[in-house]
Coordinates of C-alpha atoms and ligand atoms in Angstrom, one line a residue:
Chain A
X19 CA 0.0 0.0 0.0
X20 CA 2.7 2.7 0.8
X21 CA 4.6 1.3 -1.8
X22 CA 1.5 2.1 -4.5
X23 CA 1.4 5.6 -2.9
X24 CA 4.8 6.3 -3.0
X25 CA 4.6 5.5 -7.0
X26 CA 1.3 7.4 -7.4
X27 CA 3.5 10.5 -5.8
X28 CA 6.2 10.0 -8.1
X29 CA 4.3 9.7 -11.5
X30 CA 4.0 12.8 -12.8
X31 CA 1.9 12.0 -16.0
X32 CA -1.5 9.6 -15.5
X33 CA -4.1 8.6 -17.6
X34 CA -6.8 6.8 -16.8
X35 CA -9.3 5.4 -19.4
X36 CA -8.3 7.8 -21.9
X37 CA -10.3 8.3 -25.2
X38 CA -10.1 10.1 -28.1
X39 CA -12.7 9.9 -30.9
X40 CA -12.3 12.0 -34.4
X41 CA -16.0 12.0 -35.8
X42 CA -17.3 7.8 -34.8
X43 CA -13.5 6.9 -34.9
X44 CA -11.4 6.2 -32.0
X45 CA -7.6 7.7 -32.4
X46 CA -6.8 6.5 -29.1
X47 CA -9.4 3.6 -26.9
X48 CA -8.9 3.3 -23.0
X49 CA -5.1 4.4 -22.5
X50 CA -3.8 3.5 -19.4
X51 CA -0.4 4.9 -18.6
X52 CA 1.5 6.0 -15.8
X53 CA 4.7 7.6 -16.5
X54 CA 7.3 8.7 -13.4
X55 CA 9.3 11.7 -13.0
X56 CA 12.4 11.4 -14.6
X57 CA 11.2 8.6 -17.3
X58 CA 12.5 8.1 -20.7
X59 CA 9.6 6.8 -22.4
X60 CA 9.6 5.8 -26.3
X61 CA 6.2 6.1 -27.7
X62 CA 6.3 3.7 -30.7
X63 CA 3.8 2.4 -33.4
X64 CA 3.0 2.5 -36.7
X65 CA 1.9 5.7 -38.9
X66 CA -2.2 6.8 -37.5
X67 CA -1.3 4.5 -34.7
X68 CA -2.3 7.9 -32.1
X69 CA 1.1 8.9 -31.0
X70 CA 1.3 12.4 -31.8
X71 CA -2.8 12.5 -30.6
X72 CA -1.6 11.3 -27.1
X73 CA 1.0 14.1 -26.8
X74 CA -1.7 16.6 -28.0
X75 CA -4.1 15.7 -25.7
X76 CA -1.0 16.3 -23.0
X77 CA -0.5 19.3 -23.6
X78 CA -4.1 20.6 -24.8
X79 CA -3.9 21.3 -28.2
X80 CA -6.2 18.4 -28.5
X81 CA -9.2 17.6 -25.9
X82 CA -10.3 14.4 -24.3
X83 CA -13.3 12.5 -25.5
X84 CA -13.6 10.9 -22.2
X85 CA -11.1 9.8 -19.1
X86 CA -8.2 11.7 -17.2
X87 CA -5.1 12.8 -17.8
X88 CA -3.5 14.0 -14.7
X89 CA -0.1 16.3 -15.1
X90 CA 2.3 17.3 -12.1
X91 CA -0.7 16.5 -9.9
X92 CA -3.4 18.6 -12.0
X93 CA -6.5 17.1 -13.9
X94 CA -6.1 18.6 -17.1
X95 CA -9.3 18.3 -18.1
X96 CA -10.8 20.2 -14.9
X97 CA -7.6 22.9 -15.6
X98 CA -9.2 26.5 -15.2
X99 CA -8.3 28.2 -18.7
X100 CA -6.1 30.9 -16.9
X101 CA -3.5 28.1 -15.5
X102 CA -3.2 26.6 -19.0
X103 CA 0.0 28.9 -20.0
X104 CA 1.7 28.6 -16.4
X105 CA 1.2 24.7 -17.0
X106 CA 2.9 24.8 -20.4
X107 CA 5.7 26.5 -19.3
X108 CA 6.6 23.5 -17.5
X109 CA 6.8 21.6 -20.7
X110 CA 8.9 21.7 -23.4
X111 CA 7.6 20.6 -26.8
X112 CA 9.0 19.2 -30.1
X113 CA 6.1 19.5 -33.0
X114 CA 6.0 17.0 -35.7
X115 CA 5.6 19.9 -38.1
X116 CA 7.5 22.4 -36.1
X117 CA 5.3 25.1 -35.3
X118 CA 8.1 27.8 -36.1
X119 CA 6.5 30.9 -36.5
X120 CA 7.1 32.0 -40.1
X121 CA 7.3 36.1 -39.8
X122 CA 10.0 35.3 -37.1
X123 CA 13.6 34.8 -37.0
X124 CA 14.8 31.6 -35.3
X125 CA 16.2 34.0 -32.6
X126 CA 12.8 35.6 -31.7
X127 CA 11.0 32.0 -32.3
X128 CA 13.3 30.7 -29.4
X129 CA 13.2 33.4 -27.3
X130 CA 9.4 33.8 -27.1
X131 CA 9.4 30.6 -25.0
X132 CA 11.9 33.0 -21.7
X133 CA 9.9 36.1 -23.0
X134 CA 6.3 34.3 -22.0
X135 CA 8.0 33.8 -18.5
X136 CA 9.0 37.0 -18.5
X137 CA 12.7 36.8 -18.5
X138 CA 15.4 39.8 -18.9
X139 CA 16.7 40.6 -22.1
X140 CA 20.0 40.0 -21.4
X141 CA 19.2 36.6 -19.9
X142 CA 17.3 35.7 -23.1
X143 CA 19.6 36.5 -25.5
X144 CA 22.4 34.8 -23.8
X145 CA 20.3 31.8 -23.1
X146 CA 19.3 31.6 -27.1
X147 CA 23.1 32.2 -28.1
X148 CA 23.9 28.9 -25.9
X149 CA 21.2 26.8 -26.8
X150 CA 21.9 27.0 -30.0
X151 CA 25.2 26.5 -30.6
X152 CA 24.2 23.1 -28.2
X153 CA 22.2 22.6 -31.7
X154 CA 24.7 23.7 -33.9
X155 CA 22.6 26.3 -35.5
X156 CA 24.3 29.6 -34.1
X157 CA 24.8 30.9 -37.7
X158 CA 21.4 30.5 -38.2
X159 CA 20.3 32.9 -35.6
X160 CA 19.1 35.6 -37.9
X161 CA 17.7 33.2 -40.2
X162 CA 13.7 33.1 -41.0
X163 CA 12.5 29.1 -40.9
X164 CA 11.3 29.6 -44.4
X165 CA 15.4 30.1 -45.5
X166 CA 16.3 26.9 -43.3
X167 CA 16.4 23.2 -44.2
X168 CA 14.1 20.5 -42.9
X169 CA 16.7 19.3 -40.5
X170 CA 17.8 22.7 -39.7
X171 CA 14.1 23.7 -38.3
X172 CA 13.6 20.7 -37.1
X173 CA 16.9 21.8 -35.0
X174 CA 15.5 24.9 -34.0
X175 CA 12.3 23.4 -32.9
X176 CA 14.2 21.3 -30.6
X177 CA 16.0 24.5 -29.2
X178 CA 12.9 25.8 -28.7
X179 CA 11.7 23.2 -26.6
X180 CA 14.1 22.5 -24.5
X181 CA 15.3 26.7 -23.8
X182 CA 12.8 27.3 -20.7
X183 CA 14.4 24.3 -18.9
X184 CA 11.1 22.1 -19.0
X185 CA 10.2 19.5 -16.1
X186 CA 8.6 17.4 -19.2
X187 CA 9.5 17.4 -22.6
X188 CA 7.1 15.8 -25.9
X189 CA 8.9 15.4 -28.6
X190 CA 6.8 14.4 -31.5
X191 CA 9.3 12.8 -34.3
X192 CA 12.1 14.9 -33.1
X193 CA 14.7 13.3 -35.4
X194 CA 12.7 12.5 -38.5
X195 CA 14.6 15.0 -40.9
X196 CA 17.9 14.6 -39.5
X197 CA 20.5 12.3 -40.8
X198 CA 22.5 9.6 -38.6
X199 CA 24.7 12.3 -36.9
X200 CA 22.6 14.7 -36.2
X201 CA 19.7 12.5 -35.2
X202 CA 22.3 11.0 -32.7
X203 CA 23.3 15.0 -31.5
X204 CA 19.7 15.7 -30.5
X205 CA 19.2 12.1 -28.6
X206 CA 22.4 13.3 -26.4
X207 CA 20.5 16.6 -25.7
X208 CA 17.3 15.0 -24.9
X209 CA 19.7 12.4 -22.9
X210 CA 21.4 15.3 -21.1
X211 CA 18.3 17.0 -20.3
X212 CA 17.5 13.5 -19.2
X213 CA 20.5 13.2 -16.6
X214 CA 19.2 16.5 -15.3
X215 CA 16.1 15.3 -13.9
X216 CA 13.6 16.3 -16.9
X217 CA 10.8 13.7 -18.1
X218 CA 11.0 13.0 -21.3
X219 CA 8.6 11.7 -23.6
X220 CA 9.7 10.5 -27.3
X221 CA 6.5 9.8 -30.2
X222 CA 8.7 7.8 -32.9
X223 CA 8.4 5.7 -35.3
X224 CA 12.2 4.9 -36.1
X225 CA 13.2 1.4 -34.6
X226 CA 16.8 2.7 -35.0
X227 CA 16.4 5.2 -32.3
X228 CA 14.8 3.0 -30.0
X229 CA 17.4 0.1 -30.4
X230 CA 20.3 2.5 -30.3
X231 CA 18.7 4.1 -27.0
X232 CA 17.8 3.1 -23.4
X233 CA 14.5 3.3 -21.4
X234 CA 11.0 2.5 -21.3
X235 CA 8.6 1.5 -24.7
X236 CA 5.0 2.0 -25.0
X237 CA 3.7 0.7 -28.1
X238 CA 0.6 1.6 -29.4
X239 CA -1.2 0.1 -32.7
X240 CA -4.8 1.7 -33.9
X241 CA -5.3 3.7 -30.9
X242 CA -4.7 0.7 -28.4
X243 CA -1.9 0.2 -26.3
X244 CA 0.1 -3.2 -27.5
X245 CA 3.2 -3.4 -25.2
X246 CA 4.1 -1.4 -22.4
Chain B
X13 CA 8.0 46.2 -21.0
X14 CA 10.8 46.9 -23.6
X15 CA 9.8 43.5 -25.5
X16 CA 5.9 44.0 -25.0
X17 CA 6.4 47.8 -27.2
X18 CA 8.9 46.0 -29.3
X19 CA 6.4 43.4 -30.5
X20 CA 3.6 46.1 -30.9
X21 CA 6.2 47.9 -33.1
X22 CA 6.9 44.8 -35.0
X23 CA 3.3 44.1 -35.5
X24 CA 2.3 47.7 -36.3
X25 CA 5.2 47.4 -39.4
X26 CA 4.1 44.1 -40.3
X27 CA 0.4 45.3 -41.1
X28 CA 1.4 49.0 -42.0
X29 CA -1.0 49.1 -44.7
X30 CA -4.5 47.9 -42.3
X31 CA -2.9 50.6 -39.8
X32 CA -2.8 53.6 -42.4
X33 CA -6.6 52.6 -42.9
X34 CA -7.6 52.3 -39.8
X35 CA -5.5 56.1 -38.3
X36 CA -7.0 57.8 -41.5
X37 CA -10.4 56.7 -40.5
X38 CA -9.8 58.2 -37.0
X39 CA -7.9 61.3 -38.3
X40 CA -11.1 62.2 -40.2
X41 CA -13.6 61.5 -37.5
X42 CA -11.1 63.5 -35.4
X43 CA -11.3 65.9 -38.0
X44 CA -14.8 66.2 -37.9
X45 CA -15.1 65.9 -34.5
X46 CA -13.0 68.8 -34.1
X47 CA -14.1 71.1 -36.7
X48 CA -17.8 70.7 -34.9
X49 CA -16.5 71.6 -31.9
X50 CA -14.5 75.2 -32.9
X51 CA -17.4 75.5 -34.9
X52 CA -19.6 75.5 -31.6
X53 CA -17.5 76.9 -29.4
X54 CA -17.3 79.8 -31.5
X55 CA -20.8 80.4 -32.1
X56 CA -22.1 79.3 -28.6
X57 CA -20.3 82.6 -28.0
X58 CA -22.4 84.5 -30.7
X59 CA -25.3 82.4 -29.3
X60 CA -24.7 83.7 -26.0
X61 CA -24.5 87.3 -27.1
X62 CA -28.1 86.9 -28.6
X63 CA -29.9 85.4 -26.1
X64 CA -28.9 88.1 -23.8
X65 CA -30.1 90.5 -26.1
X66 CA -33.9 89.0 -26.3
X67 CA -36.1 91.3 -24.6
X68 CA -39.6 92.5 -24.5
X69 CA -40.7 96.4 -24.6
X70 CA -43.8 97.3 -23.2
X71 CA -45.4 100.3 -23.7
X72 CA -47.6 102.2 -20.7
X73 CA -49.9 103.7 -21.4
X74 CA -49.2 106.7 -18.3
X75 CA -46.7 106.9 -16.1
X76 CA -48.7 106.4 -13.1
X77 CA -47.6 104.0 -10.5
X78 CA -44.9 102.6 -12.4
X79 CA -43.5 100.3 -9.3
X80 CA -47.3 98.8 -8.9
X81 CA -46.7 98.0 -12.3
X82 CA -43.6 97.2 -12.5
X83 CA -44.7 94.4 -9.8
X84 CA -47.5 92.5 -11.6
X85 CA -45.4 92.2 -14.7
X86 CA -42.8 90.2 -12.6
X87 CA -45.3 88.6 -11.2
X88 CA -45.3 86.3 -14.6
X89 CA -44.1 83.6 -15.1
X90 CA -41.2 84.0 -17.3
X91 CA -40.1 87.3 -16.7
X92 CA -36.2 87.8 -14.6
X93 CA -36.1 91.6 -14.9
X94 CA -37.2 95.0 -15.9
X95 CA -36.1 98.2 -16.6
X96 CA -38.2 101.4 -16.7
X97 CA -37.2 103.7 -19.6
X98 CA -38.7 107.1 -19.2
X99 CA -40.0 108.9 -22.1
X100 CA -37.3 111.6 -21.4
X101 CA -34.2 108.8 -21.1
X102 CA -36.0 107.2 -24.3
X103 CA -35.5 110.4 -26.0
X104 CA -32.2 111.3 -25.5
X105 CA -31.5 107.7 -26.3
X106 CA -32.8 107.8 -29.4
X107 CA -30.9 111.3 -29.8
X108 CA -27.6 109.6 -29.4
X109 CA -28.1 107.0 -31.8
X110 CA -29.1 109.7 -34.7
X111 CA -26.5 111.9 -33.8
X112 CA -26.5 112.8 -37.7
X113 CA -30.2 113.0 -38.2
X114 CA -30.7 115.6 -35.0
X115 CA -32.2 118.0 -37.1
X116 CA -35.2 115.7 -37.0
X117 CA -35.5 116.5 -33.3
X118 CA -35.1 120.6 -33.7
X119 CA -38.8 120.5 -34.3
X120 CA -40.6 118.7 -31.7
X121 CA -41.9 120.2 -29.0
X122 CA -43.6 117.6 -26.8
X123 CA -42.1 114.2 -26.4
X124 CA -43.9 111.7 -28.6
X125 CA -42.2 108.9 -27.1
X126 CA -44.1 106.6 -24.3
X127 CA -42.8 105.4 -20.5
X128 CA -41.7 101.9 -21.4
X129 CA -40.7 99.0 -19.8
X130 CA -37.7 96.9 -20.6
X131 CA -38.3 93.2 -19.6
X132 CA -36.2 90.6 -19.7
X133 CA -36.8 86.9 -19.4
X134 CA -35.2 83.9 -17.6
X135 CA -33.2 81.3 -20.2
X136 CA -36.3 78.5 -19.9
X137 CA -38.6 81.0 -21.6
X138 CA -36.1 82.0 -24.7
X139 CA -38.5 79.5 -26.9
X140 CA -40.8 81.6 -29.5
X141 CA -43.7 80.3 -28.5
X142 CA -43.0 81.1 -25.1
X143 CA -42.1 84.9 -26.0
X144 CA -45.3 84.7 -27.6
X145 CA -47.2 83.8 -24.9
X146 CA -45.6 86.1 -22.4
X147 CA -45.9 88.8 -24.7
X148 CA -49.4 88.6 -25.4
X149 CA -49.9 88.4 -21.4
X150 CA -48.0 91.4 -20.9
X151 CA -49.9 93.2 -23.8
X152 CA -53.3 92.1 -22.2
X153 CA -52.7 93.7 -18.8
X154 CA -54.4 97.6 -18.6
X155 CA -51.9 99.5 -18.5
X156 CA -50.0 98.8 -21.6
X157 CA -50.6 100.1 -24.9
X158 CA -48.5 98.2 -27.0
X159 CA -45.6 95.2 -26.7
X160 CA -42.6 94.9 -28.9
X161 CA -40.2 92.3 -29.8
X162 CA -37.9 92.5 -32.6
X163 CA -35.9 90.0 -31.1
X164 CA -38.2 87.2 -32.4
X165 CA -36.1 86.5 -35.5
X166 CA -33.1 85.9 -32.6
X167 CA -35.6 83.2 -31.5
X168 CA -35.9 81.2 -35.0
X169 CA -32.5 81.2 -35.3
X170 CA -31.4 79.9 -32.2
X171 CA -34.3 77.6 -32.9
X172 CA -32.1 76.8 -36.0
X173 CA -29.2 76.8 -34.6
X174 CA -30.1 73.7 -31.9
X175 CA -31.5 71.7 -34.4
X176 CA -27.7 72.0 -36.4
X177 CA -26.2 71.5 -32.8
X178 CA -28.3 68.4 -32.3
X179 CA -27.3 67.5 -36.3
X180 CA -23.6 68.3 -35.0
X181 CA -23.7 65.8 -32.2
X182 CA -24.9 62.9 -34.0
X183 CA -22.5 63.3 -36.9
X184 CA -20.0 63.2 -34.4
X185 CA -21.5 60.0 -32.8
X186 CA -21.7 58.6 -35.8
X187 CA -17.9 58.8 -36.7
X188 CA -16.8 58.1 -33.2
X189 CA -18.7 55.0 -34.1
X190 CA -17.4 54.3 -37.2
X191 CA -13.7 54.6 -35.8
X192 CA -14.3 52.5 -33.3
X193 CA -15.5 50.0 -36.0
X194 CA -12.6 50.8 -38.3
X195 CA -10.7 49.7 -35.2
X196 CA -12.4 46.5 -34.9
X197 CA -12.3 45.4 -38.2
X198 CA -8.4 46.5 -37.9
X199 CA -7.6 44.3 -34.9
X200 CA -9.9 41.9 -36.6
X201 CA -8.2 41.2 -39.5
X202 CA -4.5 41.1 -38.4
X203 CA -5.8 38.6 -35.2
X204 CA -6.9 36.1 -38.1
X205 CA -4.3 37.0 -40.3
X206 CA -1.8 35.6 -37.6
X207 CA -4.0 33.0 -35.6
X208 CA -1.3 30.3 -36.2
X209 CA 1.4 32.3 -35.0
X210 CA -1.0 33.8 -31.6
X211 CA -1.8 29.6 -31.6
X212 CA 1.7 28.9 -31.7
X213 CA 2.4 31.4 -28.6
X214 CA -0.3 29.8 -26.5
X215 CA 1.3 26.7 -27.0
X216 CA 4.7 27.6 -25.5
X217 CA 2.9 29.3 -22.6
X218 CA 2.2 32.3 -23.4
X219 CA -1.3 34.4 -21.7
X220 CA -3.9 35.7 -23.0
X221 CA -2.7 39.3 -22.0
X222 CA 1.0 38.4 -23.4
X223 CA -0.9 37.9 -26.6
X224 CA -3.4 40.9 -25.9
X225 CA -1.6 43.4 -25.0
X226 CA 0.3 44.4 -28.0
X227 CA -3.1 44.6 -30.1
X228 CA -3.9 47.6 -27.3
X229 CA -0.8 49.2 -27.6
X230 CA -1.2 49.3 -31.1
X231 CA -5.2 50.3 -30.5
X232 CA -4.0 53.4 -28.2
X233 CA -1.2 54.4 -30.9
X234 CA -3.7 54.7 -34.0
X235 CA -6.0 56.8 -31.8
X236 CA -3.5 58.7 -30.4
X237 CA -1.8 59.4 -34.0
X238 CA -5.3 60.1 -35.4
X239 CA -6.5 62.2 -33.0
X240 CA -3.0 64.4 -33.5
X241 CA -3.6 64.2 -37.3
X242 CA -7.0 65.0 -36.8
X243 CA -6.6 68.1 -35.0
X244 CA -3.3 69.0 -36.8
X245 CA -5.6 69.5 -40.4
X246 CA -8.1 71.1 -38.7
X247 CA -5.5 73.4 -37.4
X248 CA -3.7 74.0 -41.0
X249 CA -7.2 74.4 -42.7
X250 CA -7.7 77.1 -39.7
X251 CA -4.8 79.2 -40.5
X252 CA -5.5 79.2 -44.1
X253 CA -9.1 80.1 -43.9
X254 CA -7.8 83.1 -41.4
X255 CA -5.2 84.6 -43.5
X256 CA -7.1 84.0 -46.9
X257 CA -10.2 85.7 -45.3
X258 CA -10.8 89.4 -45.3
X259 CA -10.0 90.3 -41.9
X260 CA -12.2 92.7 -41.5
X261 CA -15.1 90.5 -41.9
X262 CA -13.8 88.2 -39.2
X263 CA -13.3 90.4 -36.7
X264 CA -16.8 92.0 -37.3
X265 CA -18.3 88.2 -36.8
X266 CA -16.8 88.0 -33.5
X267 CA -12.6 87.0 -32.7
X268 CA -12.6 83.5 -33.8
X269 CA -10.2 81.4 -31.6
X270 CA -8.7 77.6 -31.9
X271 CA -9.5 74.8 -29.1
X272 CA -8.1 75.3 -25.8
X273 CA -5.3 73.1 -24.4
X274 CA -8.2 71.9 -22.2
X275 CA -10.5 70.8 -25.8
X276 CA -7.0 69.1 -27.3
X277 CA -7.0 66.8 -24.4
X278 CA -10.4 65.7 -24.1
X279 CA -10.2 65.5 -28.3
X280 CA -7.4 63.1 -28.0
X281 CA -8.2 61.6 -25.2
X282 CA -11.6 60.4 -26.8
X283 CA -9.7 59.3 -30.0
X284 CA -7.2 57.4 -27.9
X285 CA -10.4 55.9 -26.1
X286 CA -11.9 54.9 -29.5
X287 CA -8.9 53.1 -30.3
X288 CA -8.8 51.4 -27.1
X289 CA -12.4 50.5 -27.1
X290 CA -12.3 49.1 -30.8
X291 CA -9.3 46.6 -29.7
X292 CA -11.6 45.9 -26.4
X293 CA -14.5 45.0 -28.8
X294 CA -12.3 42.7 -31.0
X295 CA -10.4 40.7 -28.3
X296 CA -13.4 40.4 -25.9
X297 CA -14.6 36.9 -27.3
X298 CA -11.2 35.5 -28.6
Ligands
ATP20 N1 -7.8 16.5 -36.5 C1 -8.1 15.2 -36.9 N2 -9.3 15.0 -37.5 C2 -9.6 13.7 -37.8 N3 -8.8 12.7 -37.6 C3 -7.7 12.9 -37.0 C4 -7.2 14.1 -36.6 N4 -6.0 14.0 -36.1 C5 -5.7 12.7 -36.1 N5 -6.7 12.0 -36.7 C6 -6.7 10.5 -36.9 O1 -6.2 9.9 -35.7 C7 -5.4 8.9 -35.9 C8 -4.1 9.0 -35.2 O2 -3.4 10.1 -35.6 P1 -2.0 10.5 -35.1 O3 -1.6 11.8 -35.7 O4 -2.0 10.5 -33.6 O5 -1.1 9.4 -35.6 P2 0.5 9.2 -35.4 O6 0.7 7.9 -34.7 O7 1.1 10.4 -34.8 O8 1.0 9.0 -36.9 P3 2.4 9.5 -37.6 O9 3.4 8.5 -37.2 O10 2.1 9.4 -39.0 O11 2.6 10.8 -37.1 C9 -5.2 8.8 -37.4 O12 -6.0 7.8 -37.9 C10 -5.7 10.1 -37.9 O13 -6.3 10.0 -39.2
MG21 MG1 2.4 11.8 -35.5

């Protein structure tokens, strides 16, 4: 019994009986997941298996047909729709298409994450400086996402989600345009953000990854969990 | 605070060409606005100098207890004050107005000219009908022989003159109105234009006010440029129509003078309010 407490305490994402329906279609049917602090959790499956819908519905750009989905202790789908910022600012994400804002530069798409928070100036543009030259794309800085490659934004987008220092990241895909190298770079980051004490959460398709990587798989095939 | 007027800067250069719309739309409401008000303040002046002037004369027929009189005409309802005029003072008024034609007066003898009283009448009663009304009272008591009031013309066209006030205010309405629209369609359109991008921002964590408030800076900034424009033509068509006018007919209509620093403030402060009050209309439901 304490034992079951002390894991209910340490899980940080829950979900009980989640469901997702698009029209009479289920994306996802009666998820169960508990994930702890400080997990490295693979979310694997085939293409339309639901993965990138599961991260949505975490961090409400999509909203639950029916169950819970409990975050850091808060029942997202009670959240008042004042505390939804100050809840994503406690996790980082990596888009499957990006989300780079076009009109920006990748310095001002990177800093809007420590400007939302209200960070200095000085501290923001040192911070984006550092983060991306952990990316390798500090020649890039002044760049708009429309001048910059597939893997290059996808670079930025990872830069983006990991500059505020998030307690959880999603990464949705986060090495699908890179090559071997670079693919590798950006699991070290997410590894070192790892080591740090950050929960992170990988939506992928790529075997290679998973092989070549350590910690936890949840597979998921038409909406159903098939391994966890 | 820095990045917050950055952004509104960046967003105000980004949509330059909705922003010139939507300041010219407030410059000429301003405009309008403004010229209404000089225009009023101006006449309200003349206006002023009129109504004073509306009086009745009364006639008597003797002189004979003038303050008994004097007391049952203020008895009415209407009436604020009266003067006597004596035949004699009546005279020698009418002397000093013909200085040139005095010969007329070599002749007379007797004094043709009645005891008269000069009454004037509380503001309420300045209506024509009421002046009728009162007058015909007046002329109805014994001891008058006859009522006069040239003024009456006065009457119609302060009559006149209301009903183009009243016209005044609502064209003003109406602009402030449509500026406030031009706002909202404004805020509107550059909201859509960049929902991805504001969807994008919520996503990383940013608040509703993070998002907001730049659209209000940039609400408060085209009222606050239009208004300046605004009152900044008014003020250039002003000074032409002033030195291209003979100057002698100006300063026989009265000593026309701009808006007071007081008038700027509430000017602009109403076409910084219509700015802010579009942006409040367009981000209330979003
Ligand atoms: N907005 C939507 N409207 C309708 N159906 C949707 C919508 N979003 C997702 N779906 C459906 O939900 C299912 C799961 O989609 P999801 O994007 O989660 O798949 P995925 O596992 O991320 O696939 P991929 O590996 O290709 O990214 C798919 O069958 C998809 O067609
Ligand atoms: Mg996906």
């Amino acid at each position: 019994m304490k034992l079951e407490d002390k894991i209910k305490k340490d899980a940080i994402i829950r979900m009980f009986h989640v469901n997702r329906k698009y029209g009479s279609v289920y994306a996802l049917k009666d998820i169960n997941i508990e994930i702890k602090k400080n997990e490295f959790v693979f979310i694997t499956g085939p293409s339309g298996a639901g993965k990138s819908t599961l991260l949505k519905l975490c961090y409400l750009e999509e909203k639950l047909t029916e169950g819970q989905i409990i975050i850091d202790g808060i029942n997202i789908s009670r959240i008042l729709p004042k505390k939804i910022p100050f809840l994503r600012r406690k996790i980082g994400i990596i888009f499957q298409d990006y989300k780079l804002i076009l009109t920006k530069t990748v310095f001002e798409n990177i800093s809007l994450v420590l400007e939302v928070s209200g960070h200095k100036i000085s501290y923001i543009k040192k911070k984006v400086r550092s983060i991306l030259r952990t990316v390798g794309m500090e020649e890039k800085i002044n760049s708009y996402p429309l001048g910059l490659s597939g893997g290059e934004q996808q670079r930025v987008a990872v830069a983006r989600a990991v500059v505020g220092n998030p307690e959880i990241i999603f990464a949705d895909e986060p090495t699908g345009s890179l090559d071997k190298i670079t693919a590798k770079k950006i699991m070290e980051l997410l590894k070192s953000f790892h080591n740090r004490g950050t929960t992170v959460i990988i939506a992928t398709h790529d075997n290679f990854l998973i092989n070549n990587s350590y910690g936890r798989v949840i597979s998921l095939k038409n909406g159903k969990i098939i391994k966890n | 605070m820095i990045l917050l007027i950055n952004r509104a800067i960046t967003d105000i250069l980004n949509n330059k060409f909705l922003y010139i719309v939507s300041i010219f739309t407030i410059t000429i409401s301003i405009f309008i606005v403004s010229m209404f008000t000089l225009f009023f303040v101006n006449t309200n002046k003349i206006m002023d100098s009129w109504e004073k002037g509306i009086k009745i004369m009364a006639y008597l027929k003797s002189d004979k207890n003038i303050e008994e009189n004097r007391k049952k005409i203020l008895n009415l309802y209407g009436v604020k004050e009266i003067k006597f005029i004596s035949k004699k003072n009546a005279l020698n008024l009418l002397k000093k107005q013909m200085k040139r034609q005095s010969s007329l007066f070599t002749n007379i003898e007797s004094n043709p000219l009645p005891d008269a009283f000069e009454i004037k009448m509380i503001n309420f009663a300045k209506n024509h009908k009421k002046i009728d009304v009162l007058a015909s009272q007046i002329e109805s008591l014994p001891f008058i022989d006859d009522v006069e009031y040239g003024e009456k013309w006065i009457v119609k066209y302060i009559n006149i003159f209301n009903l183009f006030k009243f016209t005044g205010y609502g064209i003003c309405v109406v602009f402030f109105i449509t500026s406030i629209f031009i706002v909202v369609n404004t805020i509107k359109l550059i909201f859509y234009s960049r929902k991805e991008e504001l969807k994008i921002m919520r996503l990383v964590g940013a608040t509703d006010n993070f998002i907001k408030n730049p659209f209000y800076i940039s609400g408060v900034f085209q009222g606050f440029i239009g208004g300046i424009l605004g009152i900044l033509i008014l003020f250039i068509i002003y000074l032409m129509v002033l030195t291209n006018v003979d100057k002698e007919f100006i300063l026989d209509f009265i000593n026309v003078r701009f808006l007071s620093f007081y008038e700027y403030i509430i000017l602009i402060l109403c076409s910084i309010f219509s700015g802010w009050f579009g942006c409040y209309i367009a981000l209330k439901k979003i």
